[in-house]
Coordinates of N, CA and C in Angstrom, one line a residue:
X91 N 13.0 -75.8 222.7 CA 12.3 -74.6 223.1 C 11.6 -74.9 224.4
X92 N 11.6 -74.0 225.4 CA 10.9 -74.2 226.7 C 9.4 -74.2 226.4
X93 N 8.7 -74.8 227.4 CA 7.3 -74.8 227.2 C 6.7 -73.3 227.3
X94 N 6.0 -72.9 226.3 CA 5.4 -71.6 226.3 C 4.5 -71.4 227.4
X95 N 4.4 -70.1 228.0 CA 3.5 -69.8 229.1 C 2.6 -68.7 228.6
X96 N 1.3 -69.0 228.7 CA 0.3 -68.0 228.2 C -0.6 -67.6 229.4
X97 N -0.8 -66.3 229.6 CA -1.8 -65.8 230.6 C -3.1 -65.7 229.9
X98 N -4.1 -66.4 230.3 CA -5.4 -66.4 229.7 C -6.4 -65.5 230.6
X99 N -7.0 -64.5 230.0 CA -7.8 -63.6 230.8 C -9.2 -63.6 230.2
X100 N -10.2 -64.2 231.0 CA -11.5 -64.3 230.5 C -12.5 -64.4 231.7
X101 N -13.6 -63.6 231.6 CA -14.6 -63.7 232.7 C -15.6 -64.9 232.6
X102 N -15.6 -65.5 231.4 CA -16.5 -66.6 231.1 C -15.9 -67.9 231.5
X103 N -16.5 -68.6 232.4 CA -16.0 -69.9 232.8 C -15.9 -70.9 231.6
X104 N -16.9 -70.9 230.8 CA -17.0 -71.9 229.7 C -15.9 -71.5 228.7
X105 N -15.7 -70.2 228.3 CA -14.7 -69.8 227.4 C -13.3 -70.1 227.9
X106 N -13.1 -69.9 229.2 CA -11.8 -70.1 229.8 C -11.5 -71.6 229.7
X107 N -12.4 -72.5 230.0 CA -12.2 -73.9 230.0 C -11.9 -74.4 228.6
X108 N -12.6 -73.9 227.6 CA -12.4 -74.3 226.2 C -11.0 -73.9 225.7
X109 N -10.6 -72.6 226.0 CA -9.3 -72.1 225.6 C -8.2 -72.8 226.3
X110 N -8.4 -73.1 227.6 CA -7.4 -73.7 228.4 C -7.2 -75.2 227.9
X111 N -8.2 -75.9 227.6 CA -8.1 -77.2 227.0 C -7.3 -77.3 225.7
X112 N -7.7 -76.3 224.8 CA -7.0 -76.3 223.5 C -5.5 -76.0 223.7
X113 N -5.2 -75.0 224.5 CA -3.8 -74.6 224.7 C -3.0 -75.7 225.4
X114 N -3.6 -76.3 226.4 CA -2.9 -77.4 227.1 C -2.7 -78.6 226.2
X115 N -3.7 -78.9 225.3 CA -3.5 -80.0 224.4 C -2.3 -79.8 223.5
X116 N -1.9 -78.6 223.3 CA -0.7 -78.2 222.5 C 0.5 -78.0 223.3
X117 N 0.5 -78.5 224.5 CA 1.7 -78.4 225.4 C 2.1 -77.0 225.8
X118 N 1.1 -76.2 226.0 CA 1.3 -74.8 226.4 C 0.9 -74.7 227.9
X119 N 1.8 -74.1 228.7 CA 1.5 -73.8 230.1 C 0.5 -72.6 230.1
X120 N -0.6 -72.8 230.9 CA -1.6 -71.8 230.9 C -1.9 -71.3 232.4
X121 N -1.8 -70.0 232.6 CA -2.3 -69.5 233.8 C -3.6 -68.7 233.5
X122 N -4.6 -69.0 234.3 CA -5.9 -68.4 234.1 C -6.3 -67.4 235.2
X123 N -6.8 -66.2 234.7 CA -7.3 -65.2 235.6 C -8.7 -64.8 235.0
X124 N -9.5 -64.2 235.9 CA -10.9 -63.9 235.5 C -11.1 -62.4 235.1
X125 N -10.1 -61.6 235.2 CA -10.3 -60.2 234.9 C -9.0 -59.5 234.6
X126 N -9.1 -58.4 233.9 CA -7.8 -57.6 233.6 C -7.1 -57.1 234.8
X127 N -7.9 -56.8 235.9 CA -7.2 -56.3 237.1 C -6.4 -57.5 237.7
X128 N -7.0 -58.7 237.7 CA -6.2 -59.8 238.2 C -5.0 -60.1 237.3
X129 N -5.1 -59.9 236.1 CA -4.0 -60.1 235.1 C -2.9 -59.1 235.5
X130 N -3.2 -57.8 235.7 CA -2.2 -56.8 236.0 C -1.5 -57.2 237.3
X131 N -2.3 -57.6 238.3 CA -1.6 -58.0 239.6 C -0.7 -59.2 239.4
X132 N -1.2 -60.2 238.6 CA -0.3 -61.4 238.3 C 0.9 -61.0 237.6
X133 N 0.8 -60.1 236.6 CA 2.0 -59.7 235.8 C 3.0 -58.9 236.7
X134 N 2.5 -58.2 237.7 CA 3.4 -57.5 238.6 C 4.3 -58.5 239.4
X135 N 3.8 -59.7 239.6 CA 4.5 -60.7 240.4 C 5.2 -61.7 239.6
X136 N 4.7 -62.1 238.4 CA 5.2 -63.2 237.6 C 5.7 -62.6 236.3
X137 N 6.9 -63.0 235.9 CA 7.6 -62.5 234.8 C 7.9 -63.5 233.7
X138 N 7.4 -64.7 233.8 CA 7.8 -65.7 232.8 C 6.7 -65.9 231.7
X139 N 5.6 -65.1 231.8 CA 4.6 -65.2 230.8 C 5.1 -64.7 229.4
X140 N 4.8 -65.4 228.4 CA 5.3 -65.0 227.0 C 4.2 -64.4 226.1
X141 N 2.9 -64.6 226.5 CA 1.8 -64.1 225.7 C 0.6 -63.9 226.6
X142 N -0.1 -62.8 226.4 CA -1.4 -62.6 227.0 C -2.5 -62.8 226.0
X143 N -3.4 -63.7 226.3 CA -4.6 -64.0 225.5 C -5.8 -63.5 226.3
X144 N -6.4 -62.5 225.9 CA -7.5 -61.8 226.7 C -8.8 -61.6 225.9
X145 N -9.9 -61.9 226.6 CA -11.2 -61.6 226.1 C -11.3 -60.1 226.0
X146 N -12.1 -59.6 225.0 CA -12.3 -58.2 224.9 C -13.4 -57.7 225.9
X147 N -14.5 -58.4 225.9 CA -15.7 -57.9 226.7 C -15.7 -58.5 228.1
X148 N -15.4 -57.7 229.1 CA -15.4 -58.1 230.5 C -15.9 -56.9 231.3
X149 N -16.6 -57.2 232.4 CA -17.1 -56.1 233.2 C -15.9 -55.3 233.9
X150 N -16.1 -54.0 233.9 CA -15.1 -53.2 234.6 C -14.0 -52.7 233.8
X151 N -13.4 -53.6 233.0 CA -12.2 -53.3 232.3 C -12.2 -54.2 231.1
X152 N -11.9 -53.7 229.9 CA -11.9 -54.6 228.7 C -10.5 -55.1 228.4
X153 N -10.5 -56.0 227.5 CA -9.2 -56.5 227.0 C -8.4 -55.4 226.4
X154 N -9.0 -54.5 225.7 CA -8.3 -53.3 225.2 C -7.7 -52.5 226.3
X155 N -8.4 -52.3 227.4 CA -7.9 -51.6 228.5 C -6.7 -52.2 229.1
X156 N -6.7 -53.6 229.1 CA -5.5 -54.3 229.6 C -4.3 -54.1 228.7
X157 N -4.6 -54.1 227.4 CA -3.6 -53.9 226.4 C -2.9 -52.5 226.6
X158 N -3.7 -51.5 226.9 CA -3.2 -50.2 227.1 C -2.5 -50.0 228.5
X159 N -3.1 -50.6 229.5 CA -2.6 -50.4 230.9 C -1.4 -51.2 231.3
X160 N -1.1 -52.2 230.5 CA 0.1 -53.0 231.0 C 1.3 -52.1 231.1
X161 N 2.1 -52.3 232.1 CA 3.2 -51.4 232.3 C 4.2 -51.3 231.2
X162 N 5.0 -50.2 231.1 CA 6.0 -50.1 230.1 C 7.0 -51.2 230.1
X163 N 7.3 -51.7 231.3 CA 8.3 -52.8 231.4 C 7.8 -54.1 230.7
X164 N 6.5 -54.2 230.5 CA 5.9 -55.3 229.8 C 5.5 -55.0 228.3
X165 N 6.0 -53.9 227.8 CA 5.7 -53.5 226.4 C 6.1 -54.6 225.4
X166 N 7.1 -55.4 225.7 CA 7.5 -56.5 224.8 C 6.5 -57.7 224.8
X167 N 5.6 -57.7 225.8 CA 4.8 -58.9 225.9 C 3.6 -58.8 224.9
X168 N 3.5 -59.8 224.0 CA 2.5 -59.7 223.0 C 1.1 -60.0 223.6
X169 N 0.1 -59.3 223.1 CA -1.3 -59.5 223.5 C -2.1 -59.8 222.3
X170 N -3.0 -60.9 222.5 CA -3.9 -61.3 221.4 C -5.3 -61.2 222.1
X171 N -6.2 -60.4 221.4 CA -7.6 -60.3 221.9 C -8.4 -61.4 221.3
X172 N -9.3 -61.9 222.2 CA -10.3 -62.9 221.7 C -11.7 -62.4 222.0
X173 N -12.6 -62.7 221.2 CA -14.0 -62.1 221.4 C -15.0 -62.9 220.5
X174 N -16.2 -62.9 221.0 CA -17.3 -63.6 220.2 C -17.8 -62.7 219.1
X175 N -17.5 -61.4 219.2 CA -18.1 -60.5 218.2 C -17.1 -60.1 217.2
X176 N -17.5 -60.1 215.9 CA -16.6 -59.7 214.8 C -17.1 -58.2 214.4
X177 N -16.5 -57.3 215.1 CA -16.8 -55.9 214.9 C -15.6 -55.2 214.3
X178 N -15.6 -54.8 213.1 CA -14.4 -54.3 212.4 C -13.8 -53.1 213.1
X179 N -14.6 -52.2 213.6 CA -14.1 -51.0 214.3 C -13.3 -51.4 215.6
X180 N -13.9 -52.4 216.3 CA -13.2 -52.9 217.5 C -11.9 -53.6 217.2
X181 N -11.9 -54.4 216.1 CA -10.7 -55.1 215.7 C -9.6 -54.1 215.3
X182 N -10.0 -53.1 214.6 CA -9.0 -52.0 214.2 C -8.5 -51.3 215.4
X183 N -9.3 -50.9 216.3 CA -8.9 -50.2 217.5 C -7.9 -51.1 218.3
X184 N -8.1 -52.4 218.5 CA -7.2 -53.2 219.2 C -5.9 -53.4 218.5
X185 N -5.9 -53.6 217.2 CA -4.7 -53.8 216.4 C -3.9 -52.5 216.4
X186 N -4.6 -51.3 216.2 CA -3.9 -50.0 216.3 C -3.3 -49.8 217.6
X187 N -4.0 -50.3 218.7 CA -3.5 -50.1 220.1 C -2.3 -51.1 220.4
X188 N -1.9 -52.0 219.5 CA -0.8 -52.8 219.7 C -1.0 -54.3 219.9
X189 N -2.3 -54.7 219.8 CA -2.6 -56.1 219.8 C -2.0 -56.8 218.6
X190 N -1.4 -58.0 218.8 CA -0.8 -58.8 217.7 C -1.9 -59.4 216.8
X191 N -3.1 -59.7 217.4 CA -4.1 -60.3 216.6 C -5.4 -60.2 217.4
X192 N -6.5 -60.5 216.7 CA -7.9 -60.4 217.2 C -8.5 -61.7 216.7
X193 N -8.8 -62.6 217.5 CA -9.4 -63.9 217.1 C -10.8 -64.1 217.6
X194 N -11.7 -64.5 216.7 CA -13.1 -64.8 217.1 C -13.1 -66.1 217.8
X195 N -13.8 -66.1 219.0 CA -14.0 -67.3 219.7 C -14.9 -68.3 219.0
X196 N -14.7 -69.6 219.3 CA -13.8 -70.2 220.3 C -12.4 -70.4 219.7
X197 N -11.4 -70.4 220.6 CA -10.0 -70.7 220.1 C -10.0 -72.2 219.7
X198 N -9.3 -72.4 218.6 CA -9.2 -73.7 218.0 C -7.7 -74.1 217.9
X199 N -7.5 -75.4 217.8 CA -6.1 -75.9 217.7 C -5.5 -75.3 216.5
X200 N -6.2 -75.0 215.4 CA -5.7 -74.4 214.2 C -5.2 -72.9 214.5
X201 N -5.6 -72.3 215.6 CA -5.1 -71.0 215.9 C -3.7 -71.0 216.6
X202 N -3.4 -72.2 217.2 CA -2.2 -72.2 218.1 C -0.9 -71.9 217.3
X203 N -0.6 -72.4 216.1 CA 0.7 -72.0 215.5 C 0.8 -70.5 215.3
X204 N -0.3 -69.8 215.0 CA -0.2 -68.4 214.9 C 0.0 -67.7 216.2
X205 N -0.6 -68.2 217.3 CA -0.4 -67.7 218.6 C 1.1 -67.8 219.0
X206 N 1.6 -69.0 218.7 CA 3.0 -69.3 219.1 C 4.0 -68.4 218.3
X207 N 3.6 -68.0 217.1 CA 4.5 -67.2 216.3 C 4.7 -65.8 216.9
X208 N 3.8 -65.4 217.8 CA 4.0 -64.1 218.5 C 4.9 -64.1 219.6
X209 N 5.3 -65.3 220.1 CA 6.2 -65.4 221.2 C 7.6 -65.3 220.8

């Protein structure tokens, strides 16, 4: 299997660093952007991403907004929402909107097999 490529979207420098280290320690290629708008621009140019891992709470546009706004040509691309808050209504909204999963931060090595199962 080729090295999986994950697009990590998070406005928090610390959370990006933690998630990136966990993913890279599991031999996952990681591209990092700081906002959903940057993610959409990146996805317009880059087509080898296999999973979007996005924070929910970001200024301007949420991870849910990114989930809904990604273009129809990327509808096959799985999205996993990550967040520090365990809010059942938000989790349901994201899963109903098409997210594959909703993971409470921080990302751990034990989350990686499940993330890879969505690719």
